[in-house]
Amino acid sequence: MQLPLLPVFTTISLLFGINTAPTLDVAPKTVVLQGHKLLERRTKLVNNRAGPKLQAAFERLEREANHLLDKGPWSVTDKKHRAPGAGIHDYSSMAKYYWPTNGGCPYVYRDGHPNPERLNYTDHAERGYMFNSSYTLSLAWYYTGDEKYARQAAKVLRNWFILKEKRMNPSINWAGFIPCQHGGTFYGIIDWSEGYTMVLDAVAILESTKAPHWTKHDIAEFKKWNTQFLHWLDTSEFGKNESAARNNHGIWALQLRAGIALFLGKHREAKRIAEEAKHRVNAQITPGGEQPEELKRSASFQYSAFALTAFTRLAMIARHPGVKVDLWRYKGPKGQSIQKAVDYLIPAATEGKKRWHHSGPVKRYEAKGVIHWAASVGNKKAKKAVDDVPAPPWGDLWPVRPAPDLM
Ligand SMILES: *[C@@H]1O[C@H](CO)[C@@H](O)[C@H](O)[C@H]1NC(C)=O
Ligand SMILES: *[C@@H]1O[C@H](CO)[C@@H](O)[C@H](O)[C@H]1NC(C)=O
Ligand SMILES: *[C@@H]1O[C@H](CO)[C@@H](O)[C@H](O)[C@H]1NC(C)=O
């Protein structure tokens, strides 16, 4: 008889808050996160050997996941406003820093001044909720084995990518549109490149653990969507221009394409993109670790950390078996490197604005993730500094999801 087993199992689950189902004891085939690190942390949590930092991060993750159980699901079809020409299934957003002149056309660029008018175009916010919640819920499923998290993650993903009447078209032709002009802009692709690899990791966790509720049909459809999306990114004029950009935009686009390629098992393509990133290190980071294109921005500390989040996430993708491009130790001909660029942020990240001689505010926590990354690959300055950099307001989730987060 099956029934009597149930209460026993539930009691165990309640006692430890952790399901010990065997399919969960695997290293997920994630693309940015390292699966074996997730498994190592899960094993500690299951065996009650988590130290205080891991335990606190786990509890924070669980709280966040609980809060997300009754949120969403979201879809591009929810929108009330869209760029002229965009269909209801097309992702559409307004460029962040454009303002009307005399209340009308043309709209002009004002760096550092986000226009609230953009908030009327809700696809941008909803894609953020979808990115974050699928990531948090999948991780909560992985660590607790409580299927309510897998169910909600699957619901959120299915609503955005799979259901015919809801799903988004796998292209981004109407992002970052500027009112009074027709069509989107290629740099609107950043809306996706800056966060989408979290979704890939979320799905990889569900698939690697054979999560309930994420069906064979979902798996096949999600793969198809990503194959089409990658093709669009690789071949469209927008996609090519965004990848060619010589600032944070280009690195984010490379990170996005390499992540999708790895997810789809296209290792040669992921490798080619990771090799291309070496040229970007040479061109965009000085031997002293400055990133001149980001230092030009009015929020120069934020943008330096933001570009490095892309570089470091790409370095993590490149580290996976099948890709194996060593970006985390790569040095350009003049000694340029990603680690140098992290080092450059450390004085301000530990001591604040008085150690930053460029424009804009210094929110020290914005560098926390990339300093965590540098410490994890053995950078001595970063190891020394990491505990002196404050956690972001939502808390330090590095122990349960060890990759630089978007701040
Ligand atoms: C949002 O759209 C509404 C309706 O079109 C408009 O009245 C309002 O001014 C817009 N909000 C902003 C911040 O522009
Ligand atoms: C998603 O989470 C990040 C922190 O990981 C936060 O900065 C961001 O504001 C969140 N976005 C949304 C739309 O909630
Ligand atoms: C893409 O870049 C090319 C070459 O710089 C440029 O001629 C073209 O106008 C750009 N396309 C778009 C859509 O901005």
XYZ file of C-alpha atoms in Angstrom, residues 82-86 91-95 172-187 238:
27
model
C 3.189 49.460 -27.813
C 5.546 50.976 -30.342
C 3.833 51.948 -33.613
C 3.955 48.900 -35.900
C 4.500 46.320 -33.135
C 8.166 42.639 -27.249
C 8.057 46.440 -27.201
C 9.734 48.994 -24.919
C 10.588 52.681 -24.948
C 14.188 53.952 -24.884
C 13.215 42.014 -30.701
C 12.383 44.536 -33.396
C 10.455 47.028 -31.227
C 12.590 47.448 -28.116
C 14.045 50.801 -27.128
C 11.801 52.668 -29.555
C 11.964 56.444 -29.582
C 8.596 58.210 -29.857
C 8.180 60.141 -33.130
C 10.440 57.628 -34.935
C 9.362 54.431 -36.594
C 10.406 51.011 -35.270
C 12.677 49.938 -32.408
C 16.428 50.367 -32.038
C 19.090 47.683 -32.058
C 20.296 48.755 -28.614
C 19.712 44.593 -35.217
